PDB file of C-alpha atoms in Angstrom:
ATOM      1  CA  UNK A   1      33.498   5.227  16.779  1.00 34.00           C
ATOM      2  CA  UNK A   2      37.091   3.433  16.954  1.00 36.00           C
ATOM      3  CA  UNK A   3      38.677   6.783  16.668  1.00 42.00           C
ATOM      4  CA  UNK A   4      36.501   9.083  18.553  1.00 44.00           C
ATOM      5  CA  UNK A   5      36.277   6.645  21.038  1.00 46.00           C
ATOM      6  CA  UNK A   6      32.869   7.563  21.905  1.00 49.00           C
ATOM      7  CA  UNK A   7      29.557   6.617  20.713  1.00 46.00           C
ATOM      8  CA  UNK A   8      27.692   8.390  18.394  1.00 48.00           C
ATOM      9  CA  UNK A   9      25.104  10.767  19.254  1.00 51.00           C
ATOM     10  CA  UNK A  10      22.214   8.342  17.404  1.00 46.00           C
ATOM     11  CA  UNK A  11      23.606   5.109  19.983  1.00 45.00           C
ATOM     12  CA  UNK A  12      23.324   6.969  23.491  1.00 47.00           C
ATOM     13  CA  UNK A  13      20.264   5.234  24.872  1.00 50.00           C
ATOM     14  CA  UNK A  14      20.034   7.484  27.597  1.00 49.00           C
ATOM     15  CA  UNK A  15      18.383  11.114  27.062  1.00 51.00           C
ATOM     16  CA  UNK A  16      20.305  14.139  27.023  1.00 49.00           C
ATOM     17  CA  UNK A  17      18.611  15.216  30.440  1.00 50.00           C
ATOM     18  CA  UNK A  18      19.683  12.809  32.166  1.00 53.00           C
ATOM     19  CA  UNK A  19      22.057  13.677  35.025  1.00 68.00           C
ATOM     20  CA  UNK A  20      25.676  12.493  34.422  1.00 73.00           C
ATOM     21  CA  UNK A  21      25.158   9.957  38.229  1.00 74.00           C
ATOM     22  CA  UNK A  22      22.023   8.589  36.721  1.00 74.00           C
ATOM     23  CA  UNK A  23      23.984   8.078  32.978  1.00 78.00           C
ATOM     24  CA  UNK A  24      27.091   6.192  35.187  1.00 83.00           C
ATOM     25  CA  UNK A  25      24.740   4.242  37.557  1.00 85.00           C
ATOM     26  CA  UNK A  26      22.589   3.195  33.834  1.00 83.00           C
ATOM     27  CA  UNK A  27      25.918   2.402  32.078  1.00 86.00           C
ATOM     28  CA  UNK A  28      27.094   0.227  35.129  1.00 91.00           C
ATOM     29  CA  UNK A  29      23.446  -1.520  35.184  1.00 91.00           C
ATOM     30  CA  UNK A  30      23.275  -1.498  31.730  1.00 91.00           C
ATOM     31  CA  UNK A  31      27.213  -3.441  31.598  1.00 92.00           C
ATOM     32  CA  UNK A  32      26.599  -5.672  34.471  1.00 94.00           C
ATOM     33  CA  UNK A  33      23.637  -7.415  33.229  1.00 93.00           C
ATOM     34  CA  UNK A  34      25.189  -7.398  29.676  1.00 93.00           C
ATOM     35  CA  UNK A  35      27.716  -9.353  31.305  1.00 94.00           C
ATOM     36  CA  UNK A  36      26.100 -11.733  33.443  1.00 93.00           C
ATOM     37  CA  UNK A  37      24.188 -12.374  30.071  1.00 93.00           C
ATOM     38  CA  UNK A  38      27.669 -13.289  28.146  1.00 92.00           C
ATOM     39  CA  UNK A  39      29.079 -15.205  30.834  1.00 93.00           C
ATOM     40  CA  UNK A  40      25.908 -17.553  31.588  1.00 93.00           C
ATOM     41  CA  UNK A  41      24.298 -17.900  29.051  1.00 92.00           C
ATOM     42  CA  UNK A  42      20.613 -17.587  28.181  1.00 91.00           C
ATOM     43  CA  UNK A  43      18.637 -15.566  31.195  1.00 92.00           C
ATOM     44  CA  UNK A  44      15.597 -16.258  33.286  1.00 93.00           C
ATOM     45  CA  UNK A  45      14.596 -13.208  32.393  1.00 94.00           C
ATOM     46  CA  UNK A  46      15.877  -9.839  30.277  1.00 96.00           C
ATOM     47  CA  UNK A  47      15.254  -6.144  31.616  1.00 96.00           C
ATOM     48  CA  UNK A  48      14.185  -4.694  28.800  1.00 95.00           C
ATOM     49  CA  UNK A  49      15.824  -1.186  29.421  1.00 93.00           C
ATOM     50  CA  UNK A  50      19.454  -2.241  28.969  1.00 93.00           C
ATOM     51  CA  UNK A  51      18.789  -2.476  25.049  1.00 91.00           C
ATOM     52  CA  UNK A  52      19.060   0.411  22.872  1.00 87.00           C
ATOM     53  CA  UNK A  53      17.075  -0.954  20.264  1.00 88.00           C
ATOM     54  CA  UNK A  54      14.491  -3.351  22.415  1.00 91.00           C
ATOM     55  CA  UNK A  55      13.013  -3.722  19.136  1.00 90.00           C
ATOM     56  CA  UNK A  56      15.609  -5.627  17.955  1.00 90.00           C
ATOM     57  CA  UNK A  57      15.631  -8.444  21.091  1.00 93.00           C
ATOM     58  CA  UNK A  58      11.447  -8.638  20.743  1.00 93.00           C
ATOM     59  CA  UNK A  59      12.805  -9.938  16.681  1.00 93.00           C
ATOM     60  CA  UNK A  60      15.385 -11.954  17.789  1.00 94.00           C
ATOM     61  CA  UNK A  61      12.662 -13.323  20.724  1.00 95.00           C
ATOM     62  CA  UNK A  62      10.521 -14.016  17.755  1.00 95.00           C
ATOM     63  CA  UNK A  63      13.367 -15.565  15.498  1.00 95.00           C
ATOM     64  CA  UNK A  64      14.500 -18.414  17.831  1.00 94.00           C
ATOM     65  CA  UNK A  65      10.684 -19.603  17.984  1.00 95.00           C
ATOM     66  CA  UNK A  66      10.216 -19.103  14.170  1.00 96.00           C
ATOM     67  CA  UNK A  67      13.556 -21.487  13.621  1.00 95.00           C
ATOM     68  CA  UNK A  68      12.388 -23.972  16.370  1.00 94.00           C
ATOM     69  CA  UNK A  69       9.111 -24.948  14.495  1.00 95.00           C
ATOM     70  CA  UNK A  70       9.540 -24.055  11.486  1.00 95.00           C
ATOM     71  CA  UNK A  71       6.951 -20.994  10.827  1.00 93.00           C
ATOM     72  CA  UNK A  72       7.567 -17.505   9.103  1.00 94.00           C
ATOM     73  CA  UNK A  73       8.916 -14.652  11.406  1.00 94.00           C
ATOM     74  CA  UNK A  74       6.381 -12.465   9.606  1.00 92.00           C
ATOM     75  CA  UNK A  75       3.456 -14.271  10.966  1.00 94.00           C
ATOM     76  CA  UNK A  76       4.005 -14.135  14.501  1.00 94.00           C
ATOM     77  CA  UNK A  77       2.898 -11.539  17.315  1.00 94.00           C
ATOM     78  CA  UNK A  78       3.672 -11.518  21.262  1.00 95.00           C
ATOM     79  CA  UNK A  79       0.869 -12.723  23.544  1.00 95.00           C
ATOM     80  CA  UNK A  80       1.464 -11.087  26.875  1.00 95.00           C
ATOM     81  CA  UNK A  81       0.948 -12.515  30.465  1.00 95.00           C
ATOM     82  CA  UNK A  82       1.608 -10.602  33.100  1.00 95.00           C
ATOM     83  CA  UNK A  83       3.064 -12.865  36.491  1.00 94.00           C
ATOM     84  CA  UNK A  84       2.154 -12.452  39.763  1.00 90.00           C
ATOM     85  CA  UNK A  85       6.098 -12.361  40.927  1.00 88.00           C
ATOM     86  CA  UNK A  86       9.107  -9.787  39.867  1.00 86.00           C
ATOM     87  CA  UNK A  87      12.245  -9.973  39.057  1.00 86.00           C
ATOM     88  CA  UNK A  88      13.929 -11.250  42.625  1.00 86.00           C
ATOM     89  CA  UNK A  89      11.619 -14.530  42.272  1.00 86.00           C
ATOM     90  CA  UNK A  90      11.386 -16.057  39.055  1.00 87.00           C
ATOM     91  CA  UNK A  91       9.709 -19.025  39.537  1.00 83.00           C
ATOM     92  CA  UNK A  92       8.845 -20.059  35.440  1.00 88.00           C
ATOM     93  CA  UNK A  93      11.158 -20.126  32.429  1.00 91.00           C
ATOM     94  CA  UNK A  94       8.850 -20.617  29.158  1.00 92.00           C
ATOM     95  CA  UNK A  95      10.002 -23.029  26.902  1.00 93.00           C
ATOM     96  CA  UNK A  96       8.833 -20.708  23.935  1.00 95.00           C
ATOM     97  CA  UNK A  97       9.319 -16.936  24.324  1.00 95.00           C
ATOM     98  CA  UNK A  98      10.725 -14.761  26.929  1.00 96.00           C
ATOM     99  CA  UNK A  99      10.575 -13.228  30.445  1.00 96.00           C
ATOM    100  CA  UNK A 100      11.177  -9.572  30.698  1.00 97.00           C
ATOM    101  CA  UNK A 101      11.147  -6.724  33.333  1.00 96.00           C
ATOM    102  CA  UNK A 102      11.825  -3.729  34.186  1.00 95.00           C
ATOM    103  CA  UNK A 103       8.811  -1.930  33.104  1.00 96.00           C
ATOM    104  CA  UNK A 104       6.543   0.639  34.005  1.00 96.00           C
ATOM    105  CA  UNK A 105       2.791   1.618  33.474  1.00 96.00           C
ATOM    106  CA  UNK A 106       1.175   4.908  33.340  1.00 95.00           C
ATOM    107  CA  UNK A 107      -2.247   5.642  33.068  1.00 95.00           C
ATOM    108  CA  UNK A 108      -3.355   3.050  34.997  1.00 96.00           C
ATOM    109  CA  UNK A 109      -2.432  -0.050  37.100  1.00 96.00           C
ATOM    110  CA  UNK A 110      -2.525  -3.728  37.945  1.00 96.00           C
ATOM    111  CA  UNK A 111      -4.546  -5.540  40.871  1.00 95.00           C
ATOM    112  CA  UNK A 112      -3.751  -8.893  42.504  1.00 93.00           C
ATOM    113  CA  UNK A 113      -5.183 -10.853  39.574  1.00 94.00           C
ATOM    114  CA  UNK A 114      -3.151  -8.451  36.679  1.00 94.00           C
ATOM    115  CA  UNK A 115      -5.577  -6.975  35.271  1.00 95.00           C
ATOM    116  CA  UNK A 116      -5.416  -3.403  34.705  1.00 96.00           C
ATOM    117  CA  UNK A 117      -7.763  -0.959  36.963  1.00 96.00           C
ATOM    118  CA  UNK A 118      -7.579   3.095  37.698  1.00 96.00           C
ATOM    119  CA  UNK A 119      -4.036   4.419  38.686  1.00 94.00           C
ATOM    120  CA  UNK A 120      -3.529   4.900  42.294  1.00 93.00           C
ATOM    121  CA  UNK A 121      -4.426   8.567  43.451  1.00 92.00           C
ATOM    122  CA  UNK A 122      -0.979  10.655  43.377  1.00 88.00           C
ATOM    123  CA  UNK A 123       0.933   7.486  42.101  1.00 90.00           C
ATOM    124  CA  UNK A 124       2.045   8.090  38.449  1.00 89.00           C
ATOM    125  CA  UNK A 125       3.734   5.275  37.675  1.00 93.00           C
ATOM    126  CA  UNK A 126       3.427   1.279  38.815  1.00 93.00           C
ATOM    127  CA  UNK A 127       6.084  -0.717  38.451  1.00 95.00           C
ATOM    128  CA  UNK A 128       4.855  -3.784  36.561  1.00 96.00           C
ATOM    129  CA  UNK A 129       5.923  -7.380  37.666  1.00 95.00           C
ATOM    130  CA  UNK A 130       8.082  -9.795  35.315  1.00 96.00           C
ATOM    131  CA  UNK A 131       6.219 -10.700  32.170  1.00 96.00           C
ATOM    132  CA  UNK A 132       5.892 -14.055  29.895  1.00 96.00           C
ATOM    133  CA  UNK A 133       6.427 -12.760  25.821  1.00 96.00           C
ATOM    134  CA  UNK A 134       5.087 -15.751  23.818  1.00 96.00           C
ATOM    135  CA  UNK A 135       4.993 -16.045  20.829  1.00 95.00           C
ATOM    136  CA  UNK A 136       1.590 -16.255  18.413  1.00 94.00           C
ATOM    137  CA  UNK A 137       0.615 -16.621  15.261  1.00 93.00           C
ATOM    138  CA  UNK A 138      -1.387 -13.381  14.064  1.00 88.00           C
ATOM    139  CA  UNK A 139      -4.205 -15.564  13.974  1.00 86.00           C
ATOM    140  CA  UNK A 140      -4.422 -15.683  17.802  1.00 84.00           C
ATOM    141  CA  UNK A 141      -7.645 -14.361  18.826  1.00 84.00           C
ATOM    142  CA  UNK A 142      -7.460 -11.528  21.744  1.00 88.00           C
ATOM    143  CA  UNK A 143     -10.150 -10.762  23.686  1.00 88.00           C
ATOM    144  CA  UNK A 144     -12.744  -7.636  23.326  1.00 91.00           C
ATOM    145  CA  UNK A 145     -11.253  -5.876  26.315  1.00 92.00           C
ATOM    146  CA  UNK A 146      -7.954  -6.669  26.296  1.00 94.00           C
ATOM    147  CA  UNK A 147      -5.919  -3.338  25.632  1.00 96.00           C
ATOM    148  CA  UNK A 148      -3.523  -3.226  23.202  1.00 96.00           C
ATOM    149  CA  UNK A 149      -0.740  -1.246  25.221  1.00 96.00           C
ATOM    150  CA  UNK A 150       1.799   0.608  23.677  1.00 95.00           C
ATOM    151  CA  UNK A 151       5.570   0.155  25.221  1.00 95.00           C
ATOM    152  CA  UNK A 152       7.714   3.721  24.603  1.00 93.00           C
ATOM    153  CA  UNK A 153      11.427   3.745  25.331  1.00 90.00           C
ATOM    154  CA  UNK A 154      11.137   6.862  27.095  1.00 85.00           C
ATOM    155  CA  UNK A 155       7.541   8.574  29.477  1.00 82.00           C
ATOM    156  CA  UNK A 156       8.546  11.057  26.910  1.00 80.00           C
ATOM    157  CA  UNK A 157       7.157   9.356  23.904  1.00 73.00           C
ATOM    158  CA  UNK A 158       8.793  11.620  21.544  1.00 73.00           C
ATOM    159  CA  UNK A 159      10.567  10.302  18.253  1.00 67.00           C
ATOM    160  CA  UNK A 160      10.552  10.448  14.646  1.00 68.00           C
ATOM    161  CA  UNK A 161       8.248   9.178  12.763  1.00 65.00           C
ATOM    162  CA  UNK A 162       9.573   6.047  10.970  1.00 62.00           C
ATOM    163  CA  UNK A 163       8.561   4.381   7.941  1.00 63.00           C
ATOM    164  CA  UNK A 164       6.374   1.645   9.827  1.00 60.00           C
ATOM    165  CA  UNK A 165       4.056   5.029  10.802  1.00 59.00           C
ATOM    166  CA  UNK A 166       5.171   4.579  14.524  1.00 60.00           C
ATOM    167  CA  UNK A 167       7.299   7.240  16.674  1.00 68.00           C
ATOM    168  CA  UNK A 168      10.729   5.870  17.125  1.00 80.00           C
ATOM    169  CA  UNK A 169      10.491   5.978  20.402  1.00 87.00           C
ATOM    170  CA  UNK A 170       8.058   3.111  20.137  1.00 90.00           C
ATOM    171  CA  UNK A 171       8.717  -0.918  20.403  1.00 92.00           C
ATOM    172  CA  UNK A 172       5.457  -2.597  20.457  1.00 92.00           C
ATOM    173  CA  UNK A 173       1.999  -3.123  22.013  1.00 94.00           C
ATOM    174  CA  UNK A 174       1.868  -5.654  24.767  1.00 95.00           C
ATOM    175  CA  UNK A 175      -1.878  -7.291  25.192  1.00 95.00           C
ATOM    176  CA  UNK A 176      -3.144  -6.225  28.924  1.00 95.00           C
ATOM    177  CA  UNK A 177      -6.421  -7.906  29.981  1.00 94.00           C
ATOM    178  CA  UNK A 178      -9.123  -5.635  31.738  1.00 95.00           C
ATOM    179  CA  UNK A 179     -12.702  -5.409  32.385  1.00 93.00           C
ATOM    180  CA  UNK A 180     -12.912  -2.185  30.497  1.00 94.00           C
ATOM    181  CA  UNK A 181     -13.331  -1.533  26.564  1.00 95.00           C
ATOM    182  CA  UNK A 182      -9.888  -0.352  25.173  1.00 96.00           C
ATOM    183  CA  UNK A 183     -11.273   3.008  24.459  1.00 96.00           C
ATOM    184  CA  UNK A 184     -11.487   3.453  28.189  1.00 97.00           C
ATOM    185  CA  UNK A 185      -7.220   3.215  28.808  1.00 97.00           C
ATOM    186  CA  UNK A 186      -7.042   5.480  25.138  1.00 96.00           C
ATOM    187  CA  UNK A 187      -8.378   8.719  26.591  1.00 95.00           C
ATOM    188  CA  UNK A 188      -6.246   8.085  30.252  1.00 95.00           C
ATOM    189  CA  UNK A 189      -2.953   7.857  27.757  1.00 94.00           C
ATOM    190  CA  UNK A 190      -2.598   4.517  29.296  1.00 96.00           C
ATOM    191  CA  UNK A 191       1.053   3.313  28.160  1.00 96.00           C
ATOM    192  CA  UNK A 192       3.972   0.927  29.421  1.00 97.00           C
ATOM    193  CA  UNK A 193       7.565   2.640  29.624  1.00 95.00           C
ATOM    194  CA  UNK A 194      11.207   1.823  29.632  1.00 92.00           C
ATOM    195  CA  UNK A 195      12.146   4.973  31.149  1.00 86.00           C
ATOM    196  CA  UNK A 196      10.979   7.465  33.689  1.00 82.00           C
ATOM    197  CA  UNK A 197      11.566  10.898  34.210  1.00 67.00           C
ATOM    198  CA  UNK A 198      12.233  10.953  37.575  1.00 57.00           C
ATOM    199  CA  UNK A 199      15.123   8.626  36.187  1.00 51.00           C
ATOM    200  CA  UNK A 200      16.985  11.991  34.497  1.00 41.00           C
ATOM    201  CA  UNK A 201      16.654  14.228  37.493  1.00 41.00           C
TER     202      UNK A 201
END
């Protein structure tokens, strides 16, 4: 990397498609937030798509609680809580867990009380509202018709399989209540997404 002074090909978050405006206006996004992050300290809030490797922040997310009281990293899952405000008025900082944004559903969508219901007729995508990651022990009880939603990096959902038997291109399922059986959002592909495609045109 030193020498090339590039990043490898396995490091460039952004897909290949993507127009060479959208990768400068990402990389600019991407750098500015990194920076605000450095220079202030700990955020209200993270947007998820400036990681490469989310997976690695929902760990680290999962670490500082783990050290705090004391309990295996192992044992603990994300309980998800969707607010009613985005990113431009953060109004709650959790003492355990995070607040991310940046996200975007497909499938399906959210009404006033955040609870998923049919997608919008000729709307695709909804962007979803800042959201509370807090941290569980895998004991936690969901409920029968909350839908465990899949987050993908990209609306392509394409990657290798790796050896936990997810696609690469895969971080984690985020709990989403609803008034309908999981199978329901299954067959309507229902998924949350870093990355749009619209975003590469």
């Amino acid at each position: 990397f030193l020498m090339i002074r590039r990043p490898p090909r396995s490091t460039q978050g952004v897909s290949s498609a993507a127009s060479d405006v959208y990768k400068r206006q990402d990389f600019i996004q991407r750098m500015d937030f990194m920076g605000k992050w450095l220079n202030d300290g700990p955020q209200k809030m993270y947007w998820v798509p400036a990681f490469f490797f989310p997976q690695g922040f929902m760990t680290a997310a999962k670490q500082m609680y783990s050290r705090k009281n004391n309990i295996e990293i192992d044992t603990l899952i994300f309980k998800t809580t969707i607010y009613s405000f985005n990113k431009d008025n953060v109004s709650i900082v959790p003492e355990d867990g995070v607040n991310i944004h940046g996200l975007y559903l497909q499938g399906a969508t959210l009404d006033k009380d955040q609870m998923l219901v049919e997608s919008i007729p000729k709307q695709l995508f909804t962007e979803v509202p800042v959201i509370w990651l807090e941290p569980k022990i895998m004991t936690h009880q969901f409920g029968e018709k909350e839908y465990m939603c899949p987050l993908y990096k990209t609306s392509s959902r394409a990657g290798e399989l790796s050896t936990t038997g997810h696609s690469t291109n895969f971080v984690l399922f985020f709990n989403l209540p609803s008034n309908e059986y999981p199978d329901h959002w299954i067959k309507r592909g229902t998924a949350l997404l870093c990355l749009l495609d619209e975003q590469y045109s």
